[in-house]
Short mmCIF file of C-alpha atoms in Angstrom, two decimals:
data_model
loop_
_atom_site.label_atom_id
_atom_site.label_comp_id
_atom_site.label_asym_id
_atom_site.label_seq_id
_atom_site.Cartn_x
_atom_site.Cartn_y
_atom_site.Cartn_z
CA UNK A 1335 80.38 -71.09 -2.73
CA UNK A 1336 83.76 -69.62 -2.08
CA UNK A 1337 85.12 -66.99 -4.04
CA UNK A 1338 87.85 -64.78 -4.20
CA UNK A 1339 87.38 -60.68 -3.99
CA UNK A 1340 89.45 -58.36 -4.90
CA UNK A 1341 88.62 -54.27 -4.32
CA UNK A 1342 90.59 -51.35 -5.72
CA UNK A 1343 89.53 -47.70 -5.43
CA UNK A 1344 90.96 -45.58 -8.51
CA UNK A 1345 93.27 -42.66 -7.08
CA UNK A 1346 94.38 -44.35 -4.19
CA UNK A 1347 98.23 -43.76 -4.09
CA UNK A 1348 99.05 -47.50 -2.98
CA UNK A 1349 98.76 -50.07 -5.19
CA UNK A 1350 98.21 -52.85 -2.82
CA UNK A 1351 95.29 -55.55 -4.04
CA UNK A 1352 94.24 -58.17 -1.24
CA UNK A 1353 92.44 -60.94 -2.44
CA UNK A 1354 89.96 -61.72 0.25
CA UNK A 1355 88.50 -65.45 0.36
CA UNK A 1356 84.64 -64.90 1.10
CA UNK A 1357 82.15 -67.88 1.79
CA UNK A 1358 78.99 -67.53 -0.09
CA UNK A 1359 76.11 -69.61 0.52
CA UNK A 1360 73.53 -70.02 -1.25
CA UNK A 1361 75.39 -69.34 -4.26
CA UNK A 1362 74.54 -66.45 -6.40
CA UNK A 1363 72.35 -66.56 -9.54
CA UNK A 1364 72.61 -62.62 -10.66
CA UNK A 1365 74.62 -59.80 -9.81
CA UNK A 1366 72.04 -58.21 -7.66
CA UNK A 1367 72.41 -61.62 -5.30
CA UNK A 1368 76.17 -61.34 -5.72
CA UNK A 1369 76.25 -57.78 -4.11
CA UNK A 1370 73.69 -58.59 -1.87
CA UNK A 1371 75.41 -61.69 -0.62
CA UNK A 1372 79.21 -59.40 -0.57
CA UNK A 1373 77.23 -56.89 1.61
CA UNK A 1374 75.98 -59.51 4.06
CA UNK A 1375 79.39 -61.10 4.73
CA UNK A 1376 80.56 -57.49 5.27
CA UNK A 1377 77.82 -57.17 7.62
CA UNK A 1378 78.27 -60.20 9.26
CA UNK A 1379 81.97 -59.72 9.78
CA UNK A 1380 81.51 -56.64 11.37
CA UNK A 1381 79.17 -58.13 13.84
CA UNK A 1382 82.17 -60.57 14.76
CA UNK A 1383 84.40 -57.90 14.85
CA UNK A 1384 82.39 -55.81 17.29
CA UNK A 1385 82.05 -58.66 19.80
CA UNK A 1386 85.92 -59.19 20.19
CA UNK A 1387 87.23 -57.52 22.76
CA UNK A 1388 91.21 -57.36 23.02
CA UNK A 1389 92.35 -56.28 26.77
CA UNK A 1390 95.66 -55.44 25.31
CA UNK A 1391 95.49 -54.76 21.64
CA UNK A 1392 99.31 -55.21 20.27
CA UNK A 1393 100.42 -55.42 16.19
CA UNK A 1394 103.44 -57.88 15.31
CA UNK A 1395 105.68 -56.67 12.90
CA UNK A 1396 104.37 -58.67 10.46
CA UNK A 1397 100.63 -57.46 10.65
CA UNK A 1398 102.41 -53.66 10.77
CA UNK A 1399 103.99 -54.16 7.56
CA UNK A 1400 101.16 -55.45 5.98
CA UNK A 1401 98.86 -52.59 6.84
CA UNK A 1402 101.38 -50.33 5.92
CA UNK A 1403 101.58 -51.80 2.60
CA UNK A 1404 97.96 -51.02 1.92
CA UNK A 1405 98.29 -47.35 3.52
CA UNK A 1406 96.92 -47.93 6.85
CA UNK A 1407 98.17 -49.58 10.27
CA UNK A 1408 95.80 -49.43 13.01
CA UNK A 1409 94.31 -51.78 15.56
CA UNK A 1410 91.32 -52.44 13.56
CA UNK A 1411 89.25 -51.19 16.04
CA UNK A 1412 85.40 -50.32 15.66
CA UNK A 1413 83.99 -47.43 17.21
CA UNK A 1414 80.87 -47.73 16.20
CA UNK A 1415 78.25 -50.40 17.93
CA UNK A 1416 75.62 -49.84 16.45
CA UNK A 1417 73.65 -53.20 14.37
CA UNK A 1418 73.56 -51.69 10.62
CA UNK A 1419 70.31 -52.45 8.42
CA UNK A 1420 71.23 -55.37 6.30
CA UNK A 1421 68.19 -54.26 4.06
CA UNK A 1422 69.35 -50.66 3.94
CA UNK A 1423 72.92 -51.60 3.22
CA UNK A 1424 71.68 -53.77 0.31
CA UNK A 1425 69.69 -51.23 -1.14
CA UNK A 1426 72.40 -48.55 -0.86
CA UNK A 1427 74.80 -50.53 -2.47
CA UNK A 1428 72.41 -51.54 -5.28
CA UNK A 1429 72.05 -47.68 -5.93
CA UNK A 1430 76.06 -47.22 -6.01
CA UNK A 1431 76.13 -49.71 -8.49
CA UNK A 1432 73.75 -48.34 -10.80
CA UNK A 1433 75.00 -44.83 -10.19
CA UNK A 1434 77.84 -46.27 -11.34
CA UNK A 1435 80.07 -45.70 -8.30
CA UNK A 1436 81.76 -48.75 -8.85
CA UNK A 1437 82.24 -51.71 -11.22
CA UNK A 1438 81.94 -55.67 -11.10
CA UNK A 1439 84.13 -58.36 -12.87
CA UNK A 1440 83.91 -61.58 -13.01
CA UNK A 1441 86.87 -63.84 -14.65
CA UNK A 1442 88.39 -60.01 -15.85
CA UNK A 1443 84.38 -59.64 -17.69
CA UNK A 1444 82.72 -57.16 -16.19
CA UNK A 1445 78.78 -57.21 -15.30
CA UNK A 1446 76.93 -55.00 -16.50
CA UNK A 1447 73.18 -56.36 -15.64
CA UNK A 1448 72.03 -56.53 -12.00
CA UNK A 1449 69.27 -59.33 -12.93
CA UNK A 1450 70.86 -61.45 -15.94
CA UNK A 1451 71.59 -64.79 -14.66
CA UNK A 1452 75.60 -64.93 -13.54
CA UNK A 1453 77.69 -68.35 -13.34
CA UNK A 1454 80.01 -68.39 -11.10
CA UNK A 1455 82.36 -71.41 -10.43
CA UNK A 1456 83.96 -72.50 -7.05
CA UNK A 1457 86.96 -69.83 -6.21
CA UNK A 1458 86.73 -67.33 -8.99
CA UNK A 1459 87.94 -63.85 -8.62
CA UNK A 1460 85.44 -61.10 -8.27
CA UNK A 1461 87.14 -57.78 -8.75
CA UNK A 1462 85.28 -54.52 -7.53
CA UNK A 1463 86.24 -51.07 -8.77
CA UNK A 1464 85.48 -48.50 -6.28
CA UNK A 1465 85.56 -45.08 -8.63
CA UNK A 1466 86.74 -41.76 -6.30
CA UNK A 1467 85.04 -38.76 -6.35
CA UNK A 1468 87.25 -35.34 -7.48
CA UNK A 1469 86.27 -32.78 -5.42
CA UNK A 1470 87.88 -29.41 -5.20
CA UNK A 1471 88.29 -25.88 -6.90
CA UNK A 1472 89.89 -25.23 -10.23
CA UNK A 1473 91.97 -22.86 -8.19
#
């Protein structure tokens, strides 16, 4: 199933939003399969990501002012090789969810229920609100 995912994080200064397509399959029944599936593409990209190797890693102007119109340019390098736990990152972001860390929507209705059975139709838009912790003293 493809779908389309948005993510925001509140209190991030830019207000860029990047729909990214994401391939699904099988498609999911409940939330809990939605996030699971969301973390395994993540995953799985990653993977990809790690095993590309550029001998002479250059940005176009394009791809510079893109990044910069989110807040970051970079090379999109990863540093880190190791293989994550696809079970462990599952379970963590189950916990976020329910600690309410961040929120789901589906069609602009947001999800409330990891296990009540979800419908999802070819290409809708799943939007995920990452909240931001305040830390800090009061002066």
């Amino acid at each position: 199933m493809r779908l389309a995912v948005t993510v925001k994080s509140i209190g991030k200064r830019k207000n860029a939003l990047s729909r990214i397509p994401v391939e699904l399959l099988p498609s999911p029944r409940t939330l809990r399969e939605l996030i699971a599936g969301l973390v395994e593409w993540n995953i799985r990209g990653l993977l990809e990501k790690q095993q590309q190797v550029a001998l002479v890693p250059y940005l176009t102007a394009e791809e510079v002012q893109e990044q910069a119109e989110i807040g970051k340019v970079g090379f999109g390098a990863v540093y880190n090789d190791g293989v994550p736990d696809v079970q462990q990152a599952v379970d963590t972001a189950i916990l976020a969810f329910e600690d309410g860390l961040y929120r789901v929507f589906v069609r602009e209705q947001e999800i409330i229920a990891l296990d009540e059975s979800l419908v999802l139709n070819e290409d809708d838009e799943i939007v995920l609100i990452r909240f931001t912790m305040l830390a800090g003293r009061l002066w």
